Amino acid sequence: MDGESCILRLVGVCHRAKNMLMQQPQTDSRMSVRPHFGIWVLFTKCTIALLIMFSPAASSSQVGSCWLQVARNGRCRGLLEMGITKEACCATRSGIFTGWTPHPNITSSKLFYWDVIAGGAPDCEPCKTTCENVDCEYGKECRIRNNMPKCVCPSCRKEEHIEGNVCGIDVKTYHSKCSLVRHNCRRKQNIQVDYKGRCRTSCDQVNCDEGKRCVLDQNGLPHCIHCSDSCRTPHGTRRMLCGADGVTYPSSCHLFKATCERGRSVMLGYKGACIVGATCSTITCQSLEKCLTHPVTARPQCVTCDMPCSGTVYGNRVICGSDGQTYSNWCVLREAACQSGVVIETLHSGPCGHESGDEDTVSSESLPEETSDERMPSLPNHSQVVMAVMWARRH
């Protein structure tokens, strides 16, 4: 039996039930006899069945329109496709905001009215109403908001703030580890915890986790890094490096290990074994490098000078140079050294004449809880940390 014949037969049954109810005998002018209970049940079932069958949202094969999202006002926005069933719309579009409306053909004028004036299409049916099978992007979790699933950044409980501040590798202090995770989620970044407590300007008050040591970067700021316990000594002299301290290291691993042990970056002088009495005229630097002379030891040091200091890569980390001059960041210091031909080292973080000691380097922007989803430009990353610190973090 096809669908049309089934509907006609059901209508006929309902019609006969209605006639039977109308033909019940009257025995009293003041009160009618209660109809037979079975007839009432039959009539009620017929009525419900017909209502369901003719309901616009009932048919799984009914075509309508698929929309990109369900707005906060409950209307659908962003037309994706017309003439599509709800099942097909929701199956092909996995977004949690996808919606469907029972409007198969939408004129351009109606679409304009809905989009510009009405705030979206009416009769909007969301594809998802629960967090079941909702895959949120990294760092976010699904929560029900206004009866709709939504991927949001995790919220921080009060007890999580009690755990105390943490310093990120971006040298900014955060309320707690949860605040840092939330910051990463909102800014789409991957800033890791450097050490517990507020960010410091020296290693004196930095307590690193077990297995890590505090090392100062080129800005004179502390970082907790993993250090290599041992290095394999390579055969031959091909990998030898001469440190700016005048010591020959068998490999880069040995140079980085020395950095960890001293707590301060050991800069590379030049490739190969150290030469007694070497000067810039007796060594050969690599391409794009320039030879600088140390003002105290007179040792040569090959430095990459072709580095643009514009942009936000090096940030605004004011430092004091060994020449007694204050520089806006390490790149500007290196630029001045390249122009003078003399090595300039970082004396300490902060301006000259102002010993930084153990002051906190806290950004006021990072302390309050963020309340906006505004996407900010990327913060300075690990490229502002010297190569030794970068290598040690990766190993």
mmCIF file of C-alpha atoms in Angstrom:
data_model
loop_
_atom_site.group_PDB
_atom_site.id
_atom_site.type_symbol
_atom_site.label_atom_id
_atom_site.label_comp_id
_atom_site.label_asym_id
_atom_site.label_seq_id
_atom_site.Cartn_x
_atom_site.Cartn_y
_atom_site.Cartn_z
ATOM 1 C CA MET A 1 0.000 0.000 0.000
ATOM 2 C CA ASP A 2 1.480 3.397 -1.020
ATOM 3 C CA GLY A 3 1.596 6.458 1.231
ATOM 4 C CA GLU A 4 -1.380 8.193 -0.414
ATOM 5 C CA SER A 5 -3.682 5.157 -0.010
ATOM 6 C CA CYS A 6 -2.603 4.826 3.623
ATOM 7 C CA ILE A 7 -3.511 8.443 4.350
ATOM 8 C CA LEU A 8 -6.908 8.133 2.609
ATOM 9 C CA ARG A 9 -7.734 5.006 4.566
ATOM 10 C CA LEU A 10 -6.766 6.670 7.845
ATOM 11 C CA VAL A 11 -8.943 9.686 7.020
ATOM 12 C CA GLY A 12 -11.867 7.351 6.342
ATOM 13 C CA VAL A 13 -11.450 5.598 9.693
ATOM 14 C CA CYS A 14 -11.312 8.929 11.517
ATOM 15 C CA HIS A 15 -14.415 10.146 9.682
ATOM 16 C CA ARG A 16 -16.412 7.058 10.698
ATOM 17 C CA ALA A 17 -15.283 7.459 14.315
ATOM 18 C CA LYS A 18 -16.475 11.047 14.280
ATOM 19 C CA ASN A 19 -19.914 10.005 12.890
ATOM 20 C CA MET A 20 -20.267 7.350 15.593
ATOM 21 C CA LEU A 21 -19.622 9.978 18.253
ATOM 22 C CA MET A 22 -22.214 12.327 16.715
ATOM 23 C CA GLN A 23 -24.842 9.574 16.542
ATOM 24 C CA GLN A 24 -24.757 8.629 20.244
ATOM 25 C CA PRO A 25 -28.413 8.483 21.600
ATOM 26 C CA GLN A 26 -29.737 11.183 23.945
ATOM 27 C CA THR A 27 -31.592 9.942 27.060
ATOM 28 C CA ASP A 28 -31.871 13.151 28.967
ATOM 29 C CA SER A 29 -32.236 16.763 27.844
ATOM 30 C CA ARG A 30 -29.903 17.934 30.520
ATOM 31 C CA MET A 31 -27.127 15.363 30.144
ATOM 32 C CA SER A 32 -25.902 13.374 27.182
ATOM 33 C CA VAL A 33 -24.873 9.763 27.515
ATOM 34 C CA ARG A 34 -21.103 9.383 27.816
ATOM 35 C CA PRO A 35 -19.816 8.086 24.429
ATOM 36 C CA HIS A 36 -18.320 4.648 24.261
ATOM 37 C CA PHE A 37 -14.769 4.861 25.578
ATOM 38 C CA GLY A 38 -13.305 2.817 22.722
ATOM 39 C CA ILE A 39 -14.706 5.203 20.115
ATOM 40 C CA TRP A 40 -13.100 8.161 21.908
ATOM 41 C CA VAL A 41 -9.727 6.412 21.932
ATOM 42 C CA LEU A 42 -9.990 5.609 18.216
ATOM 43 C CA PHE A 43 -10.906 9.184 17.325
ATOM 44 C CA THR A 44 -8.075 10.630 19.443
ATOM 45 C CA LYS A 45 -5.480 8.331 17.878
ATOM 46 C CA CYS A 46 -6.681 9.216 14.379
ATOM 47 C CA THR A 47 -6.431 12.925 15.083
ATOM 48 C CA ILE A 48 -2.903 12.668 16.503
ATOM 49 C CA ALA A 49 -1.748 10.493 13.600
ATOM 50 C CA LEU A 50 -3.039 12.951 11.019
ATOM 51 C CA LEU A 51 -1.446 15.912 12.814
ATOM 52 C CA ILE A 52 1.924 14.161 12.882
ATOM 53 C CA MET A 53 1.727 13.087 9.244
ATOM 54 C CA PHE A 54 0.909 16.576 8.009
ATOM 55 C CA SER A 55 3.333 18.404 10.349
ATOM 56 C CA PRO A 56 5.944 20.365 8.294
ATOM 57 C CA ALA A 57 8.849 19.144 10.458
ATOM 58 C CA ALA A 58 7.761 15.552 10.642
ATOM 59 C CA SER A 59 8.767 14.224 7.260
ATOM 60 C CA SER A 60 12.387 13.136 7.082
ATOM 61 C CA SER A 61 12.298 13.653 3.325
ATOM 62 C CA GLN A 62 11.092 17.247 3.496
ATOM 63 C CA VAL A 63 13.508 19.621 1.824
ATOM 64 C CA GLY A 64 14.491 23.003 3.141
ATOM 65 C CA SER A 65 17.610 25.135 3.469
ATOM 66 C CA CYS A 66 20.898 24.579 5.282
ATOM 67 C CA TRP A 67 22.481 27.459 7.204
ATOM 68 C CA LEU A 68 25.969 28.109 8.527
ATOM 69 C CA GLN A 69 24.966 28.999 12.064
ATOM 70 C CA VAL A 70 22.176 29.541 14.543
ATOM 71 C CA ALA A 71 22.418 33.084 15.889
ATOM 72 C CA ARG A 72 21.858 34.032 19.529
ATOM 73 C CA ASN A 73 18.340 35.173 18.669
ATOM 74 C CA GLY A 74 17.492 31.640 17.545
ATOM 75 C CA ARG A 75 17.390 32.482 13.829
ATOM 76 C CA CYS A 76 19.522 30.901 11.108
ATOM 77 C CA ARG A 77 22.260 32.930 9.422
ATOM 78 C CA GLY A 78 24.544 32.333 6.444
ATOM 79 C CA LEU A 79 22.717 30.375 3.740
ATOM 80 C CA LEU A 80 24.714 27.344 2.611
ATOM 81 C CA GLU A 81 22.381 25.321 0.437
ATOM 82 C CA MET A 82 18.713 25.170 -0.614
ATOM 83 C CA GLY A 83 16.616 22.128 -1.460
ATOM 84 C CA ILE A 84 18.226 19.842 1.116
ATOM 85 C CA THR A 85 16.760 17.693 3.883
ATOM 86 C CA LYS A 86 17.597 18.342 7.505
ATOM 87 C CA GLU A 87 19.288 14.960 7.784
ATOM 88 C CA ALA A 88 21.553 15.682 4.804
ATOM 89 C CA CYS A 89 22.292 19.198 6.020
ATOM 90 C CA CYS A 90 23.328 18.053 9.483
ATOM 91 C CA ALA A 91 25.253 15.051 8.171
ATOM 92 C CA THR A 92 27.404 16.973 5.705
ATOM 93 C CA ARG A 93 27.951 19.998 7.927
ATOM 94 C CA SER A 94 29.635 18.975 11.170
ATOM 95 C CA GLY A 95 29.734 22.431 12.757
ATOM 96 C CA ILE A 96 27.923 22.781 16.053
ATOM 97 C CA PHE A 97 26.225 25.991 14.913
ATOM 98 C CA THR A 98 24.725 24.558 11.715
ATOM 99 C CA GLY A 99 20.953 25.002 11.334
ATOM 100 C CA TRP A 100 18.128 24.053 8.980
ATOM 101 C CA THR A 101 14.832 25.711 8.014
ATOM 102 C CA PRO A 102 11.815 24.263 6.138
ATOM 103 C CA HIS A 103 12.185 26.765 3.293
ATOM 104 C CA PRO A 104 13.289 24.951 0.096
ATOM 105 C CA ASN A 105 13.194 27.999 -2.185
ATOM 106 C CA ILE A 106 14.248 31.392 -0.897
ATOM 107 C CA THR A 107 14.108 34.450 -3.118
ATOM 108 C CA SER A 108 16.896 37.001 -3.033
ATOM 109 C CA SER A 109 14.532 39.641 -1.657
ATOM 110 C CA LYS A 110 13.415 37.374 1.195
ATOM 111 C CA LEU A 111 17.012 36.433 1.949
ATOM 112 C CA PHE A 112 17.943 40.125 2.080
ATOM 113 C CA TYR A 113 15.049 40.858 4.426
ATOM 114 C CA TRP A 114 15.938 37.993 6.760
ATOM 115 C CA ASP A 115 19.643 38.792 6.769
ATOM 116 C CA VAL A 116 19.552 42.584 7.060
ATOM 117 C CA ILE A 117 16.268 43.391 8.802
ATOM 118 C CA ALA A 118 14.918 40.323 10.585
ATOM 119 C CA GLY A 119 18.220 39.133 12.029
ATOM 120 C CA GLY A 120 18.088 35.753 10.323
ATOM 121 C CA ALA A 121 15.711 33.151 8.911
ATOM 122 C CA PRO A 122 12.732 32.060 11.055
ATOM 123 C CA ASP A 123 11.736 28.461 11.934
ATOM 124 C CA CYS A 124 15.396 27.666 12.562
ATOM 125 C CA GLU A 125 16.150 24.141 13.764
ATOM 126 C CA PRO A 126 19.690 23.562 15.117
ATOM 127 C CA CYS A 127 21.461 20.399 14.034
ATOM 128 C CA LYS A 128 22.897 19.838 17.493
ATOM 129 C CA THR A 129 21.181 20.481 20.806
ATOM 130 C CA THR A 130 23.592 18.621 23.111
ATOM 131 C CA CYS A 131 27.359 18.276 23.512
ATOM 132 C CA GLU A 132 27.245 14.671 22.376
ATOM 133 C CA ASN A 133 29.698 13.999 19.526
ATOM 134 C CA VAL A 134 30.762 17.656 19.453
ATOM 135 C CA ASP A 135 34.460 18.006 18.611
ATOM 136 C CA CYS A 136 35.855 21.344 19.765
ATOM 137 C CA GLU A 137 39.138 22.791 18.569
ATOM 138 C CA TYR A 138 42.238 22.311 20.698
ATOM 139 C CA GLY A 139 41.954 23.879 24.151
ATOM 140 C CA LYS A 140 38.188 24.392 24.075
ATOM 141 C CA GLU A 141 35.425 22.336 25.669
ATOM 142 C CA CYS A 142 31.723 21.987 24.886
ATOM 143 C CA ARG A 143 29.200 23.673 27.176
ATOM 144 C CA ILE A 144 25.459 24.309 26.834
ATOM 145 C CA ARG A 145 24.716 28.023 26.478
ATOM 146 C CA ASN A 146 21.134 29.218 25.908
ATOM 147 C CA ASN A 147 20.076 25.619 25.228
ATOM 148 C CA MET A 148 22.716 25.373 22.505
ATOM 149 C CA PRO A 149 26.094 23.587 22.512
ATOM 150 C CA LYS A 150 29.035 25.946 22.305
ATOM 151 C CA CYS A 151 32.791 25.433 22.265
ATOM 152 C CA VAL A 152 34.259 27.712 24.914
ATOM 153 C CA CYS A 153 37.585 28.197 26.642
ATOM 154 C CA PRO A 154 37.796 26.549 30.071
ATOM 155 C CA SER A 155 36.863 28.660 33.068
ATOM 156 C CA CYS A 156 39.093 28.836 36.129
ATOM 157 C CA ARG A 157 37.752 27.900 39.541
ATOM 158 C CA LYS A 158 38.636 29.984 42.573
ATOM 159 C CA GLU A 159 40.640 27.165 44.128
ATOM 160 C CA GLU A 160 42.819 27.004 41.001
ATOM 161 C CA HIS A 161 43.941 30.595 41.598
ATOM 162 C CA ILE A 162 45.008 29.609 45.115
ATOM 163 C CA GLU A 163 47.764 27.492 43.556
ATOM 164 C CA GLY A 164 49.552 30.741 42.794
ATOM 165 C CA ASN A 165 51.084 32.638 39.893
ATOM 166 C CA VAL A 166 53.102 31.104 37.099
ATOM 167 C CA CYS A 167 55.582 32.699 34.725
ATOM 168 C CA GLY A 168 55.152 31.873 31.048
ATOM 169 C CA ILE A 169 57.956 31.491 28.533
ATOM 170 C CA ASP A 170 56.751 34.835 27.154
ATOM 171 C CA VAL A 171 58.059 36.351 30.432
ATOM 172 C CA LYS A 172 54.579 37.337 31.587
ATOM 173 C CA THR A 173 52.991 36.510 34.920
ATOM 174 C CA TYR A 174 49.627 34.732 34.984
ATOM 175 C CA HIS A 175 47.200 34.272 37.894
ATOM 176 C CA SER A 176 47.528 30.503 37.697
ATOM 177 C CA LYS A 177 48.301 27.668 35.308
ATOM 178 C CA CYS A 178 44.600 27.624 34.400
ATOM 179 C CA SER A 179 44.771 31.321 33.478
ATOM 180 C CA LEU A 180 47.662 30.529 31.145
ATOM 181 C CA VAL A 181 45.708 27.679 29.537
ATOM 182 C CA ARG A 182 42.739 30.028 29.111
ATOM 183 C CA HIS A 183 44.998 32.704 27.628
ATOM 184 C CA ASN A 184 46.361 30.202 25.092
ATOM 185 C CA CYS A 185 42.835 29.158 24.180
ATOM 186 C CA ARG A 186 41.575 32.694 23.631
ATOM 187 C CA ARG A 187 44.683 33.904 21.784
ATOM 188 C CA LYS A 188 45.282 30.636 19.891
ATOM 189 C CA GLN A 189 48.824 30.394 21.246
ATOM 190 C CA ASN A 190 50.934 27.700 22.879
ATOM 191 C CA ILE A 191 52.744 29.521 25.671
ATOM 192 C CA GLN A 192 54.077 27.072 28.250
ATOM 193 C CA VAL A 193 54.759 27.479 31.952
ATOM 194 C CA ASP A 194 58.389 28.444 32.494
ATOM 195 C CA TYR A 195 58.412 28.291 36.288
ATOM 196 C CA LYS A 196 56.120 28.782 39.279
ATOM 197 C CA GLY A 197 55.714 32.213 40.830
ATOM 198 C CA ARG A 198 55.935 35.674 39.347
ATOM 199 C CA CYS A 199 58.367 36.379 36.548
ATOM 200 C CA ARG A 200 61.756 37.520 37.846
ATOM 201 C CA THR A 201 64.694 39.404 36.400
ATOM 202 C CA SER A 202 67.386 37.114 37.801
ATOM 203 C CA CYS A 203 67.762 33.472 38.781
ATOM 204 C CA ASP A 204 68.080 34.282 42.502
ATOM 205 C CA GLN A 205 64.403 33.697 43.368
ATOM 206 C CA VAL A 206 63.505 31.261 40.597
ATOM 207 C CA ASN A 207 62.776 27.711 41.732
ATOM 208 C CA CYS A 208 62.892 25.394 38.738
ATOM 209 C CA ASP A 209 61.219 21.993 38.664
ATOM 210 C CA GLU A 210 63.344 18.932 39.217
ATOM 211 C CA GLY A 211 65.605 18.221 36.264
ATOM 212 C CA LYS A 212 65.686 21.864 35.116
ATOM 213 C CA ARG A 213 68.147 24.677 35.694
ATOM 214 C CA CYS A 214 67.817 28.433 35.540
ATOM 215 C CA VAL A 215 69.598 30.111 32.631
ATOM 216 C CA LEU A 216 69.597 33.780 31.643
ATOM 217 C CA ASP A 217 68.731 34.626 28.050
ATOM 218 C CA GLN A 218 70.226 37.393 25.926
ATOM 219 C CA ASN A 219 67.944 39.899 27.698
ATOM 220 C CA GLY A 220 69.266 38.854 31.093
ATOM 221 C CA LEU A 221 65.929 37.228 31.951
ATOM 222 C CA PRO A 222 65.715 33.777 33.595
ATOM 223 C CA HIS A 223 64.291 30.593 32.067
ATOM 224 C CA CYS A 224 64.067 27.063 33.438
ATOM 225 C CA ILE A 225 65.407 24.559 30.910
ATOM 226 C CA HIS A 226 66.316 20.889 30.707
ATOM 227 C CA CYS A 227 70.047 20.303 30.635
ATOM 228 C CA SER A 228 71.892 17.420 29.029
ATOM 229 C CA ASP A 229 73.582 15.191 31.582
ATOM 230 C CA SER A 230 76.096 13.891 29.098
ATOM 231 C CA CYS A 231 77.226 14.547 25.552
ATOM 232 C CA ARG A 232 78.722 12.086 23.121
ATOM 233 C CA THR A 233 82.153 13.176 21.949
ATOM 234 C CA PRO A 234 82.324 12.981 18.142
ATOM 235 C CA HIS A 235 85.351 11.680 16.273
ATOM 236 C CA GLY A 236 87.588 14.232 14.630
ATOM 237 C CA THR A 237 87.448 18.017 14.746
ATOM 238 C CA ARG A 238 84.687 18.671 12.223
ATOM 239 C CA ARG A 239 82.094 19.581 14.874
ATOM 240 C CA MET A 240 84.389 21.506 17.188
ATOM 241 C CA LEU A 241 83.291 24.974 18.237
ATOM 242 C CA CYS A 242 85.220 27.804 19.814
ATOM 243 C CA GLY A 243 83.180 29.538 22.485
ATOM 244 C CA ALA A 244 83.315 33.255 23.121
ATOM 245 C CA ASP A 245 84.922 32.290 26.433
ATOM 246 C CA GLY A 246 87.974 30.950 24.593
ATOM 247 C CA VAL A 247 87.186 27.298 25.332
ATOM 248 C CA THR A 248 87.055 24.647 22.594
ATOM 249 C CA TYR A 249 83.925 22.475 22.763
ATOM 250 C CA PRO A 250 83.813 19.076 20.981
ATOM 251 C CA SER A 251 80.227 19.708 19.787
ATOM 252 C CA SER A 252 77.245 22.010 20.122
ATOM 253 C CA CYS A 253 75.931 19.702 22.851
ATOM 254 C CA HIS A 254 78.987 20.445 24.983
ATOM 255 C CA LEU A 255 78.544 24.177 24.385
ATOM 256 C CA PHE A 256 74.904 24.040 25.503
ATOM 257 C CA LYS A 257 75.836 21.947 28.512
ATOM 258 C CA ALA A 258 78.280 24.665 29.560
ATOM 259 C CA THR A 259 75.464 27.188 29.227
ATOM 260 C CA CYS A 260 73.348 25.157 31.655
ATOM 261 C CA GLU A 261 76.169 24.719 34.143
ATOM 262 C CA ARG A 262 77.020 28.419 34.208
ATOM 263 C CA GLY A 263 73.445 29.672 34.191
ATOM 264 C CA ARG A 264 74.211 32.101 31.390
ATOM 265 C CA SER A 265 74.480 31.722 27.642
ATOM 266 C CA VAL A 266 77.906 30.843 26.317
ATOM 267 C CA MET A 267 77.991 32.541 22.937
ATOM 268 C CA LEU A 268 79.638 30.948 19.930
ATOM 269 C CA GLY A 269 82.912 32.568 18.930
ATOM 270 C CA TYR A 270 83.552 30.771 15.655
ATOM 271 C CA LYS A 271 83.516 27.267 14.193
ATOM 272 C CA GLY A 272 86.483 25.006 14.762
ATOM 273 C CA ALA A 273 88.983 24.708 17.585
ATOM 274 C CA CYS A 274 90.058 27.876 19.354
ATOM 275 C CA ILE A 275 93.256 29.433 18.007
ATOM 276 C CA VAL A 276 95.682 31.053 20.414
ATOM 277 C CA GLY A 277 96.062 34.743 19.638
ATOM 278 C CA ALA A 278 93.286 34.650 17.008
ATOM 279 C CA THR A 279 91.980 37.939 15.655
ATOM 280 C CA CYS A 280 89.373 38.951 13.109
ATOM 281 C CA SER A 281 92.096 39.002 10.484
ATOM 282 C CA THR A 282 93.177 35.411 11.151
ATOM 283 C CA ILE A 283 89.793 33.635 11.227
ATOM 284 C CA THR A 284 87.101 33.234 8.580
ATOM 285 C CA CYS A 285 83.435 33.736 9.475
ATOM 286 C CA GLN A 286 80.544 32.078 7.682
ATOM 287 C CA SER A 287 78.498 33.768 4.966
ATOM 288 C CA LEU A 288 76.349 36.688 6.237
ATOM 289 C CA GLU A 289 78.446 36.855 9.413
ATOM 290 C CA LYS A 290 80.669 39.676 10.586
ATOM 291 C CA CYS A 291 83.655 39.395 12.901
ATOM 292 C CA LEU A 292 83.491 41.510 16.061
ATOM 293 C CA THR A 293 86.252 41.998 18.619
ATOM 294 C CA HIS A 294 85.646 41.656 22.352
ATOM 295 C CA PRO A 295 86.700 44.920 24.053
ATOM 296 C CA VAL A 296 88.258 43.145 27.070
ATOM 297 C CA THR A 297 89.630 39.806 25.838
ATOM 298 C CA ALA A 298 90.282 40.913 22.234
ATOM 299 C CA ARG A 299 88.910 37.545 21.103
ATOM 300 C CA PRO A 300 87.117 37.429 17.726
ATOM 301 C CA GLN A 301 83.449 36.553 17.562
ATOM 302 C CA CYS A 302 81.460 35.770 14.396
ATOM 303 C CA VAL A 303 78.026 37.387 14.560
ATOM 304 C CA THR A 304 75.033 37.426 12.224
ATOM 305 C CA CYS A 305 74.391 41.108 11.618
ATOM 306 C CA ASP A 306 71.775 40.923 8.888
ATOM 307 C CA MET A 307 68.802 40.830 11.276
ATOM 308 C CA PRO A 308 65.860 43.255 10.911
ATOM 309 C CA CYS A 309 64.868 44.671 14.293
ATOM 310 C CA SER A 310 61.460 45.942 13.206
ATOM 311 C CA GLY A 311 58.264 44.145 14.188
ATOM 312 C CA THR A 312 57.385 42.385 17.428
ATOM 313 C CA VAL A 313 59.804 39.435 17.349
ATOM 314 C CA TYR A 314 62.159 40.877 19.955
ATOM 315 C CA GLY A 315 59.530 42.780 21.905
ATOM 316 C CA ASN A 316 60.177 45.772 24.111
ATOM 317 C CA ARG A 317 62.700 44.251 26.532
ATOM 318 C CA VAL A 318 64.867 47.166 27.615
ATOM 319 C CA ILE A 319 68.391 46.046 28.496
ATOM 320 C CA CYS A 320 71.627 47.626 29.643
ATOM 321 C CA GLY A 321 74.649 46.934 27.456
ATOM 322 C CA SER A 322 78.196 46.320 28.627
ATOM 323 C CA ASP A 323 79.080 49.656 27.011
ATOM 324 C CA GLY A 324 76.876 51.457 29.555
ATOM 325 C CA GLN A 325 74.166 52.272 27.011
ATOM 326 C CA THR A 326 70.464 51.409 27.335
ATOM 327 C CA TYR A 327 68.894 49.568 24.395
ATOM 328 C CA SER A 328 65.221 49.010 23.622
ATOM 329 C CA ASN A 329 65.868 45.293 23.015
ATOM 330 C CA TRP A 330 68.609 42.789 22.326
ATOM 331 C CA CYS A 331 68.370 43.149 18.535
ATOM 332 C CA VAL A 332 69.094 46.881 18.722
ATOM 333 C CA LEU A 333 72.079 46.095 20.956
ATOM 334 C CA ARG A 334 73.374 43.610 18.403
ATOM 335 C CA GLU A 335 72.844 46.159 15.630
ATOM 336 C CA ALA A 336 74.957 48.708 17.503
ATOM 337 C CA ALA A 337 77.706 46.129 18.020
ATOM 338 C CA CYS A 338 77.749 45.285 14.315
ATOM 339 C CA GLN A 339 78.095 48.940 13.404
ATOM 340 C CA SER A 340 80.947 49.511 15.854
ATOM 341 C CA GLY A 341 82.751 46.222 15.209
ATOM 342 C CA VAL A 342 83.017 45.647 18.970
ATOM 343 C CA VAL A 343 81.164 43.006 20.998
ATOM 344 C CA ILE A 344 78.465 44.446 23.286
ATOM 345 C CA GLU A 345 77.035 42.056 25.868
ATOM 346 C CA THR A 346 73.896 42.275 27.998
ATOM 347 C CA LEU A 347 74.851 43.597 31.414
ATOM 348 C CA HIS A 348 71.374 43.177 32.906
ATOM 349 C CA SER A 349 67.703 43.584 32.041
ATOM 350 C CA GLY A 350 66.222 47.039 32.455
ATOM 351 C CA PRO A 351 67.808 50.434 31.798
ATOM 352 C CA CYS A 352 71.370 51.216 32.787
ATOM 353 C CA GLY A 353 71.739 52.797 36.215
ATOM 354 C CA HIS A 354 68.812 50.776 37.502
ATOM 355 C CA GLU A 355 69.812 47.391 38.868
ATOM 356 C CA SER A 356 66.888 45.080 38.214
ATOM 357 C CA GLY A 357 67.644 42.645 41.026
ATOM 358 C CA ASP A 358 64.618 40.497 41.785
ATOM 359 C CA GLU A 359 61.866 42.851 40.668
ATOM 360 C CA ASP A 360 58.841 41.318 39.018
ATOM 361 C CA THR A 361 58.465 41.788 35.286
ATOM 362 C CA VAL A 362 54.695 41.562 35.336
ATOM 363 C CA SER A 363 52.586 42.829 32.470
ATOM 364 C CA SER A 364 49.415 44.467 33.784
ATOM 365 C CA GLU A 365 47.657 43.141 30.685
ATOM 366 C CA SER A 366 48.257 39.539 31.725
ATOM 367 C CA LEU A 367 47.046 39.717 35.328
ATOM 368 C CA PRO A 368 43.287 40.430 35.011
ATOM 369 C CA GLU A 369 41.005 37.698 33.740
ATOM 370 C CA GLU A 370 40.304 38.174 30.044
ATOM 371 C CA THR A 371 36.656 38.847 29.274
ATOM 372 C CA SER A 372 36.877 39.336 25.541
ATOM 373 C CA ASP A 373 37.271 36.888 22.692
ATOM 374 C CA GLU A 374 39.191 39.467 20.671
ATOM 375 C CA ARG A 375 42.087 37.864 18.870
ATOM 376 C CA MET A 376 45.351 39.606 19.620
ATOM 377 C CA PRO A 377 48.506 39.505 17.506
ATOM 378 C CA SER A 378 51.041 36.869 18.427
ATOM 379 C CA LEU A 379 53.342 37.654 21.315
ATOM 380 C CA PRO A 380 57.117 37.328 21.096
ATOM 381 C CA ASN A 381 58.004 33.657 20.984
ATOM 382 C CA HIS A 382 61.089 31.605 21.639
ATOM 383 C CA SER A 383 62.973 33.268 18.817
ATOM 384 C CA GLN A 384 63.855 35.999 21.296
ATOM 385 C CA VAL A 385 65.703 33.506 23.481
ATOM 386 C CA VAL A 386 69.296 32.716 22.574
ATOM 387 C CA MET A 387 70.030 29.599 20.543
ATOM 388 C CA ALA A 388 71.444 27.814 23.574
ATOM 389 C CA VAL A 389 68.211 28.175 25.520
ATOM 390 C CA MET A 390 66.139 27.149 22.526
ATOM 391 C CA TRP A 391 68.188 23.998 21.957
ATOM 392 C CA ALA A 392 68.105 23.004 25.612
ATOM 393 C CA ARG A 393 64.309 23.292 25.699
ATOM 394 C CA ARG A 394 63.959 20.918 22.765
ATOM 395 C CA HIS A 395 66.151 18.219 24.304
#
